[in-house]
Coordinates of C-alpha atoms in Angstrom, one line a residue:
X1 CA -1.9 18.1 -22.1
X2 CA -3.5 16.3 -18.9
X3 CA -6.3 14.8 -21.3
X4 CA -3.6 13.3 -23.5
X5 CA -1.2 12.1 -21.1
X6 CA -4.4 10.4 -19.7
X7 CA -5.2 8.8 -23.2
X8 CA -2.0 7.3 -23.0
X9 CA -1.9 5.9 -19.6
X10 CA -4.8 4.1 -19.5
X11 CA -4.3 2.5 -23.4
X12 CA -0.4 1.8 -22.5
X13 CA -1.4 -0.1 -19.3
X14 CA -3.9 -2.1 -20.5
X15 CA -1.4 -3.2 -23.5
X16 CA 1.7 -3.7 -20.9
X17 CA -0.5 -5.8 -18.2
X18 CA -1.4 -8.1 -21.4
X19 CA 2.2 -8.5 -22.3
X20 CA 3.1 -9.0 -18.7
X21 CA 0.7 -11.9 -18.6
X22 CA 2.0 -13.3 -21.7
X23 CA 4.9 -13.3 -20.6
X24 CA 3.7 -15.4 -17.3
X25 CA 3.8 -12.7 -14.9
X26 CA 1.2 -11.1 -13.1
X27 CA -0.5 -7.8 -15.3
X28 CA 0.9 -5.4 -12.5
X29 CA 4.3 -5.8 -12.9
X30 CA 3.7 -4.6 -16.6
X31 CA 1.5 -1.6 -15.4
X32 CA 4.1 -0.8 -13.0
X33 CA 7.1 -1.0 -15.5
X34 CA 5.4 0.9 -18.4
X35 CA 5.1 3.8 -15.9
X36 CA 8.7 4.2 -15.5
X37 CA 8.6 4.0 -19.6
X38 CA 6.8 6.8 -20.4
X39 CA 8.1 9.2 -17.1
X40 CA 10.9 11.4 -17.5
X41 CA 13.7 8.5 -16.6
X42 CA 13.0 7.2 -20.2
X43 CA 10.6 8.7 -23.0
X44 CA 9.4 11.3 -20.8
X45 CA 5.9 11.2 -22.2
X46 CA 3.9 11.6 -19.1
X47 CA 5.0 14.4 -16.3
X48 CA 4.7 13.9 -12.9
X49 CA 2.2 16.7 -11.9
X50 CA 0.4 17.4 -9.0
X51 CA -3.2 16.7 -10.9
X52 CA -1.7 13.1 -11.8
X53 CA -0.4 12.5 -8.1
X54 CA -4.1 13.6 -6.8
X55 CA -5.9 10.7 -9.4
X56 CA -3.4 8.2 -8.4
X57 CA -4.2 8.9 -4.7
X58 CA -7.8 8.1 -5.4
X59 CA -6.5 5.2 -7.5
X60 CA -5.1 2.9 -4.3
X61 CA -7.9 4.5 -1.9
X62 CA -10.2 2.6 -4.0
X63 CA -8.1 0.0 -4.5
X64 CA -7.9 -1.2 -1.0
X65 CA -11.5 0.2 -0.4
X66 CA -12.3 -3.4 -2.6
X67 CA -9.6 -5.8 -0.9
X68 CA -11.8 -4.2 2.3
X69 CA -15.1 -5.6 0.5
X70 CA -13.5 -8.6 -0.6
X71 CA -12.1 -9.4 3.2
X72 CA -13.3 -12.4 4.9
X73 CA -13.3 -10.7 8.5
X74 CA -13.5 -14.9 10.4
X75 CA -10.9 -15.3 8.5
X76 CA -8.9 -11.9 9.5
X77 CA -9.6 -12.3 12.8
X78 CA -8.3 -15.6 13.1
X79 CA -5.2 -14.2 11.5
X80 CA -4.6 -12.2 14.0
X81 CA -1.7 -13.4 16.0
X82 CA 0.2 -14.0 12.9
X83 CA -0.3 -10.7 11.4
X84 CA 1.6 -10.1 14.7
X85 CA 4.4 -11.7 14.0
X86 CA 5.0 -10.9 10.4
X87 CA 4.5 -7.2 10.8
X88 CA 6.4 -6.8 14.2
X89 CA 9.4 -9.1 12.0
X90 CA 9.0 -7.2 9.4
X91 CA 9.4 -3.9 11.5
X92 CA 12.7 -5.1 12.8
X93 CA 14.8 -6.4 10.7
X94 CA 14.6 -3.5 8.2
X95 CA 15.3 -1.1 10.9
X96 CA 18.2 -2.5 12.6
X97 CA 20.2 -3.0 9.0
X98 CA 18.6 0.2 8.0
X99 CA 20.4 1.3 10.8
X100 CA 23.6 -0.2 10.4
X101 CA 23.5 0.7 6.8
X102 CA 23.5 4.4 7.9
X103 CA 26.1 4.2 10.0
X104 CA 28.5 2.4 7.8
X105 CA 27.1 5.4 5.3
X106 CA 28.2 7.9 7.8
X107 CA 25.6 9.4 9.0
X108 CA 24.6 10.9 12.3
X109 CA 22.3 8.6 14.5
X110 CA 19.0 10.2 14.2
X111 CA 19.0 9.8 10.4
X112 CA 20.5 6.4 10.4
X113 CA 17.4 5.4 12.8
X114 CA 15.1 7.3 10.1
X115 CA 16.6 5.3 7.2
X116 CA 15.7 2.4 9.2
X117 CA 12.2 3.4 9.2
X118 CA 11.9 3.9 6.6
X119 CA 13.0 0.8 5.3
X120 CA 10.4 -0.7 8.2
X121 CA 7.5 0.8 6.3
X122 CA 5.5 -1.1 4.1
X123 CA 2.3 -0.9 1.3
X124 CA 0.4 -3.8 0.7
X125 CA -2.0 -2.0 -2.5
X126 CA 0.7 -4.0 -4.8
X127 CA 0.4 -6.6 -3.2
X128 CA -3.7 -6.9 -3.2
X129 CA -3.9 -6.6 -6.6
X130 CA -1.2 -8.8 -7.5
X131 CA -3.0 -11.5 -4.9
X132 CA -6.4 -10.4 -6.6
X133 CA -5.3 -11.4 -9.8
X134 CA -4.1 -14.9 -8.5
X135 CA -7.1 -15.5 -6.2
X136 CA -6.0 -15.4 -3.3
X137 CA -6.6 -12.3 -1.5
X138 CA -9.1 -14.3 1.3
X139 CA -6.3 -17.2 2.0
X140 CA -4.6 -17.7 5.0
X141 CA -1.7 -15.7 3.7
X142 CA -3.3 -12.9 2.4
X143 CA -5.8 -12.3 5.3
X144 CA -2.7 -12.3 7.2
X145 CA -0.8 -10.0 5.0
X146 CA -3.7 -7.0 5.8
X147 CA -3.4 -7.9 9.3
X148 CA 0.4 -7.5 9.5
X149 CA 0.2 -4.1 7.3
X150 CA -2.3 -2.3 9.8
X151 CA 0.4 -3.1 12.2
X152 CA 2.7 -1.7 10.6
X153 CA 1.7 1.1 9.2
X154 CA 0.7 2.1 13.1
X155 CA 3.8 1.2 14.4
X156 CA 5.9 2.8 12.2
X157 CA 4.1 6.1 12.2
X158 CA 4.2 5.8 16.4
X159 CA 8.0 5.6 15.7
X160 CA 8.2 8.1 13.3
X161 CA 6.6 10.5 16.0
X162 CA 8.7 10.0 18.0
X163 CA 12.0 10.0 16.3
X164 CA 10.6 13.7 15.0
X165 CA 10.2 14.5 18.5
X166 CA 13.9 13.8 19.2
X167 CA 14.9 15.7 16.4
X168 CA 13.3 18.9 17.1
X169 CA 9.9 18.8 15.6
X170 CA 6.9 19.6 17.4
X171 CA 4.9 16.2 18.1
X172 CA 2.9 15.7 20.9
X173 CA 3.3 11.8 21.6
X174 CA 0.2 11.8 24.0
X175 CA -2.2 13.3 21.4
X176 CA -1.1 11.2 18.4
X177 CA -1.2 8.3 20.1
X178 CA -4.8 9.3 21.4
X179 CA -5.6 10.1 17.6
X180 CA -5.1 6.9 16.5
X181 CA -6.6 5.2 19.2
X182 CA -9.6 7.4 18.6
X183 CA -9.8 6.5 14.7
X184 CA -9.7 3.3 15.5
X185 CA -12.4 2.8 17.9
X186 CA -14.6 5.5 15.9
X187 CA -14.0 3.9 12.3
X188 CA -15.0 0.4 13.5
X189 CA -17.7 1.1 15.8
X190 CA -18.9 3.5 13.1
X191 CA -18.4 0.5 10.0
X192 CA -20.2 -1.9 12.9
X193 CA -23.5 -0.2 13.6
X194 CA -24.1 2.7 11.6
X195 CA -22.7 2.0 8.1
X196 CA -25.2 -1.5 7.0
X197 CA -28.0 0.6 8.5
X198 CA -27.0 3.8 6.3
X199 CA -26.8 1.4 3.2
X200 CA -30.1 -0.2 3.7
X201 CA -32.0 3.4 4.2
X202 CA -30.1 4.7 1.0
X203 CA -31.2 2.0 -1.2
X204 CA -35.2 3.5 -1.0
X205 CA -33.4 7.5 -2.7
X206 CA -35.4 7.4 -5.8
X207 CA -31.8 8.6 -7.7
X208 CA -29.2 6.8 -10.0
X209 CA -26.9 5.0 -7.9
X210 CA -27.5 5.9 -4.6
X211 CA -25.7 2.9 -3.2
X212 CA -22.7 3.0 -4.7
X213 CA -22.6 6.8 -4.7
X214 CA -22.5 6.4 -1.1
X215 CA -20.6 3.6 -0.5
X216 CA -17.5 5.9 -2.2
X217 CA -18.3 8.6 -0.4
X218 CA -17.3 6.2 2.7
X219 CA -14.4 4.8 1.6
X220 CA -13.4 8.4 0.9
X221 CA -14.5 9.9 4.5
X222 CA -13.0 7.1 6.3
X223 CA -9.6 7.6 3.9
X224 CA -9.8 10.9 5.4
X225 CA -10.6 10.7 9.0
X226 CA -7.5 8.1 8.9
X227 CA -5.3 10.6 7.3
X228 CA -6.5 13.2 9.7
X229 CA -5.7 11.2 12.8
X230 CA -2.1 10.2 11.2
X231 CA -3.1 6.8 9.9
X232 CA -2.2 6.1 6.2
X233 CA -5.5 6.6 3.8
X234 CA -5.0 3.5 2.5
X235 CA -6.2 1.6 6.2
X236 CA -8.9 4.1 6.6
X237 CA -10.3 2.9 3.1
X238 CA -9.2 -1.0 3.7
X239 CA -11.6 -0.5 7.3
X240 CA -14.6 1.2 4.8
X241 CA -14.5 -1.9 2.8
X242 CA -14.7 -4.4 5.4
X243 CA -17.6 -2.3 6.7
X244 CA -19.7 -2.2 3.6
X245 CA -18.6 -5.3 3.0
X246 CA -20.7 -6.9 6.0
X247 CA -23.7 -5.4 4.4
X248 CA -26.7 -6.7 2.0
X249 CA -25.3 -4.2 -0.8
X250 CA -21.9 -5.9 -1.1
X251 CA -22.2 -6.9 -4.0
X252 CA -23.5 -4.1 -6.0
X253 CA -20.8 -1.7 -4.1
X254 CA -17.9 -4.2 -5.1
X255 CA -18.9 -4.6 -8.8
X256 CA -19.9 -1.2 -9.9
X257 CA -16.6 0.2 -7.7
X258 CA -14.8 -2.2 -9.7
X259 CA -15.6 -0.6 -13.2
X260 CA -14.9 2.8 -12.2
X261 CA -11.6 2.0 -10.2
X262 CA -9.8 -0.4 -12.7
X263 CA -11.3 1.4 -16.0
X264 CA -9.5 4.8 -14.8
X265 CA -8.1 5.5 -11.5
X266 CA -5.9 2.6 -10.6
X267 CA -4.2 2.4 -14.0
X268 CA -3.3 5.8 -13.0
X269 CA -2.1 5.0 -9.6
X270 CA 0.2 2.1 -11.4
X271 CA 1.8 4.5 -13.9
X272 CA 2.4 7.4 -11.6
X273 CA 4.8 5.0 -9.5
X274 CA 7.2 4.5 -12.4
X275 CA 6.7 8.4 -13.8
X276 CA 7.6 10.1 -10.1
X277 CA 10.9 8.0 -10.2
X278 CA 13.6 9.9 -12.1
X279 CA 16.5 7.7 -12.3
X280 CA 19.0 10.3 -13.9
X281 CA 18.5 11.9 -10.3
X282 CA 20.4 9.7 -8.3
X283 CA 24.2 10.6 -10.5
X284 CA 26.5 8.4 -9.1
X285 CA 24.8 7.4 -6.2
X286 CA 23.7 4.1 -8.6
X287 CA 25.9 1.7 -6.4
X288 CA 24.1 3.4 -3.0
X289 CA 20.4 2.7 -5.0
X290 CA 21.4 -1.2 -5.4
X291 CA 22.9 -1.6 -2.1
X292 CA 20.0 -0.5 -0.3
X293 CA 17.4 -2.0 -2.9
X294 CA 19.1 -5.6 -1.8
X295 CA 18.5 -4.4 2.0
X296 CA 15.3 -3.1 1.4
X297 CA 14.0 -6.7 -0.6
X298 CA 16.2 -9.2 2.1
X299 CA 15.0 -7.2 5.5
X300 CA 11.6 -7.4 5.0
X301 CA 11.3 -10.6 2.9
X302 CA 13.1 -12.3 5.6
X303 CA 12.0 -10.8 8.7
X304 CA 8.1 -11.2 7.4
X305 CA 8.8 -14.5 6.4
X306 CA 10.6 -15.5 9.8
X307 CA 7.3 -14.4 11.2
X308 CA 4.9 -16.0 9.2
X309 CA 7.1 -19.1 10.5
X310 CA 7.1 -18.9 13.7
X311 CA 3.3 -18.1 13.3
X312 CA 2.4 -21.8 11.8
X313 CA 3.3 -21.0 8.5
X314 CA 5.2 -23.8 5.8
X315 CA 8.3 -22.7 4.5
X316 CA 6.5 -22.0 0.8
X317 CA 4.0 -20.2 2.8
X318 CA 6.0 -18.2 4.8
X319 CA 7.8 -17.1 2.2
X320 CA 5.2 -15.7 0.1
X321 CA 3.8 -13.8 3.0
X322 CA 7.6 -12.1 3.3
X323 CA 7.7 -11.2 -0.3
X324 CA 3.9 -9.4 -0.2
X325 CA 5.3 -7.4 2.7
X326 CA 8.4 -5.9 0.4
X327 CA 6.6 -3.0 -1.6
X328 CA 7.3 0.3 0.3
X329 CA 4.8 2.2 -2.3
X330 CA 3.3 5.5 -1.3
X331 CA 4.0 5.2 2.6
X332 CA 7.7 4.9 2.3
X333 CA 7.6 8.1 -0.2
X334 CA 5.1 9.8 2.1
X335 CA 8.1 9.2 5.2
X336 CA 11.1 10.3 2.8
X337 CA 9.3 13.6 2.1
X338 CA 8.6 14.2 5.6
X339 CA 12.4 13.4 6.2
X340 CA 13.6 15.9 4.0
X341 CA 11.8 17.9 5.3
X342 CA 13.1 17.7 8.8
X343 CA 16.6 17.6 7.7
X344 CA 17.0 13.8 8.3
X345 CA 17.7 12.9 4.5
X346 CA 19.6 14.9 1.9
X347 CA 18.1 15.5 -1.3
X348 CA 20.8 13.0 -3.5
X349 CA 20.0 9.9 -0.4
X350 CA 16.0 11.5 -1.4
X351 CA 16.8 10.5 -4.8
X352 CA 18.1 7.3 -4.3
X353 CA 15.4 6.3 -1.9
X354 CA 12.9 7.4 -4.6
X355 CA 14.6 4.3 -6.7
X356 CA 14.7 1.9 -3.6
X357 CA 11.0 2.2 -3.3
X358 CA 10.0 1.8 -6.8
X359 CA 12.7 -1.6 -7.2
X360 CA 10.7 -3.3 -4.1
X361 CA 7.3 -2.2 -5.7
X362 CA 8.4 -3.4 -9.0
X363 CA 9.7 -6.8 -7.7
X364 CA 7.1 -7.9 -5.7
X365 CA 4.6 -9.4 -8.2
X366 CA 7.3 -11.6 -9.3
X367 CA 8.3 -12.7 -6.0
X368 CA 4.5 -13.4 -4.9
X369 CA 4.3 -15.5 -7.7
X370 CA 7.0 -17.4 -7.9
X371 CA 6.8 -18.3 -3.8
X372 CA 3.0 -18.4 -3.4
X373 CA 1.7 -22.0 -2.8
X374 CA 0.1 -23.3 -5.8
X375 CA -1.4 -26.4 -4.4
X376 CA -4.1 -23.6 -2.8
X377 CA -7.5 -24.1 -4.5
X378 CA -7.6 -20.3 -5.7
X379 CA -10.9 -18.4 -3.9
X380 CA -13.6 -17.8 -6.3

């Protein structure tokens, strides 16, 4: 069954991105819609098992393993004080509405605070691609847009802690924060001085592949030691990239990563966001679903974008730095399970939070493209 429903993912979302871009929208927006065709909302072709959730996990690992290759770190570090300001703005204004949402829902205060963090989080692998595809992952705006989402994605996991710890589970502040100090001071010492000197001693293995083999295997260890340490996979992978990406071998990493991540595993990780979202689950809940999807798309489009502002940005600009900060993806998910978890959501809010997170993944190719400056001579 798993070899069929496979067959049919990766034909379907090669035939839906080519309508999308027919159609004059980016080919993710078409990937990500024909996944929430063929899941059990609709035809209920493809079944949202654990083997698929594992593939599409690799999927946006390697995914932002090549928007770290294709980084322009001058550029990223110059970007620094504006990542700042978009991700700290786009931090707050979901979680004080989230808030106020959850009060005016009726809830108690700790979950209201965890619905706005949740609404705080944010994934930017939509977003890369969808930049990819315009060329403009290395411009001002996109460098900034990485910058902002490490931010966050820190942030709102140090929150998370300790909201956790307030609500009876057992975190110890002290160590997680030392965790993620240490991953960060490990991973980028170790992607400064050890991995180009690796690379260049694996390129004399007298095997198939040996660089690329490797350079995988470092995207996949430093996904890991991220996850480990309670940073999302997704940064640890994004760091990897930049690494390698400083290297002699870039190239030959970047291209041959390419073919095996967009031939199979990141059409996978595209389709699984539509099949895991079962919109018969949320009942009559659908008024709560829109309500919050309008929050979740207005907080963070407007609190990013008030950021990018006061950072420098023009209004154009700033706005399509908002809208590539809107897709919740995985890490939002990845919060809601650990809130039900801990009692802070019910499973029917679950349900409808599901549906939140796959309306601001689905919208935000649209919304890069119809905001992102045009006059930008698009990278090569």
């Amino acid at each position: 069954m798993l070899i069929f429903e496979l067959a049919i993912i990766l034909v379907a979302t090669k035939l839906a991105g080519d309508l999308a871009v027919r159609l004059g929208q980016p080919s993710v927006l078409g990937k990500l819609l024909i996944g929430l065709l063929l899941g059990p909302s609709l035809l209920g072709l493809i079944e949202n098992t654990e083997v698929l959730h594992e593939l599409s996990q690799i999927g946006v690992i390697l995914l932002m393993f090549i928007a770290g290759l294709e980084t322009d770190v001058q550029e990223f570090k110059r970007s620094g004080k504006a990542g700042s300001l978009v991700g700290f703005g786009g931090i707050i204004a979901p979680l004080g509405i989230g808030y106020l949402c959850g009060y005016l829902l009726g809830l108690d205060t700790l979950p209201s605070i965890f619905l706005g963090l949740l609404l705080s989080a944010t994934s930017v692998s939509i977003t890369v691609q969808s930049l990819r595809e315009m060329g403009r992952l290395n411009s001002r705006e996109g460098t900034t847009l990485m910058s902002a989402a490490v931010i966050d994605d820190v942030v709102v996991v140090i929150l998370l802690a300790f909201l956790l710890s307030f609500a009876g589970g057992d975190v110890n502040l002290p160590l997680l924060l030392g965790k993620k100090a240490a991953f960060f001071l490990i991973s980028i010492l170790v992607g400064w001085k050890v991995v180009p000197w690796l690379l260049q001693k694996i390129t004399s293995l007298r095997v198939t592949e040996p660089v690329v083999t490797i350079g995988i295997s470092l995207c996949f260890l430093f996904a890991w030691f991220a996850e480990t340490t309670g940073v999302a996979a997704i940064i640890g992978a994004y760091i990897a990239g930049v690494s390698i990406g400083q290297s002699k071998q870039k190239q030959e990493v970047m291209h041959k990563t390419e073919t095996i991540a967009y031939a199979f595993f990141v059409p996978v990780f595209f389709t699984s966001i539509g099949v895991m979202t079962d919109v018969q689950g949320i009942g009559n809940n659908w008024w709560l679903a829109v309500v919050l999807s309008i929050v979740a798309v207005l907080t963070k489009w407007v609190g990013s974008g008030l950021g990018a502002k006061l950072a420098g940005f023009s209004t154009r600009s700033s706005l399509a730095v908002g809208a590539g900060m809107v897709s919740r993806g995985e890490v939002a998910l990845i919060i809601a399970a650990i809130g039900l978890e801990a009692n802070l959501l019910d499973k029917s809010l679950f349900a409808v939070l599901v549906v939140v997170v796959l309306v601001t993944t689905v919208v935000t190719p649209p919304l890069l493209k119809l905001t992102f400056p045009k006059h930008e001579k698009k990278a090569p």
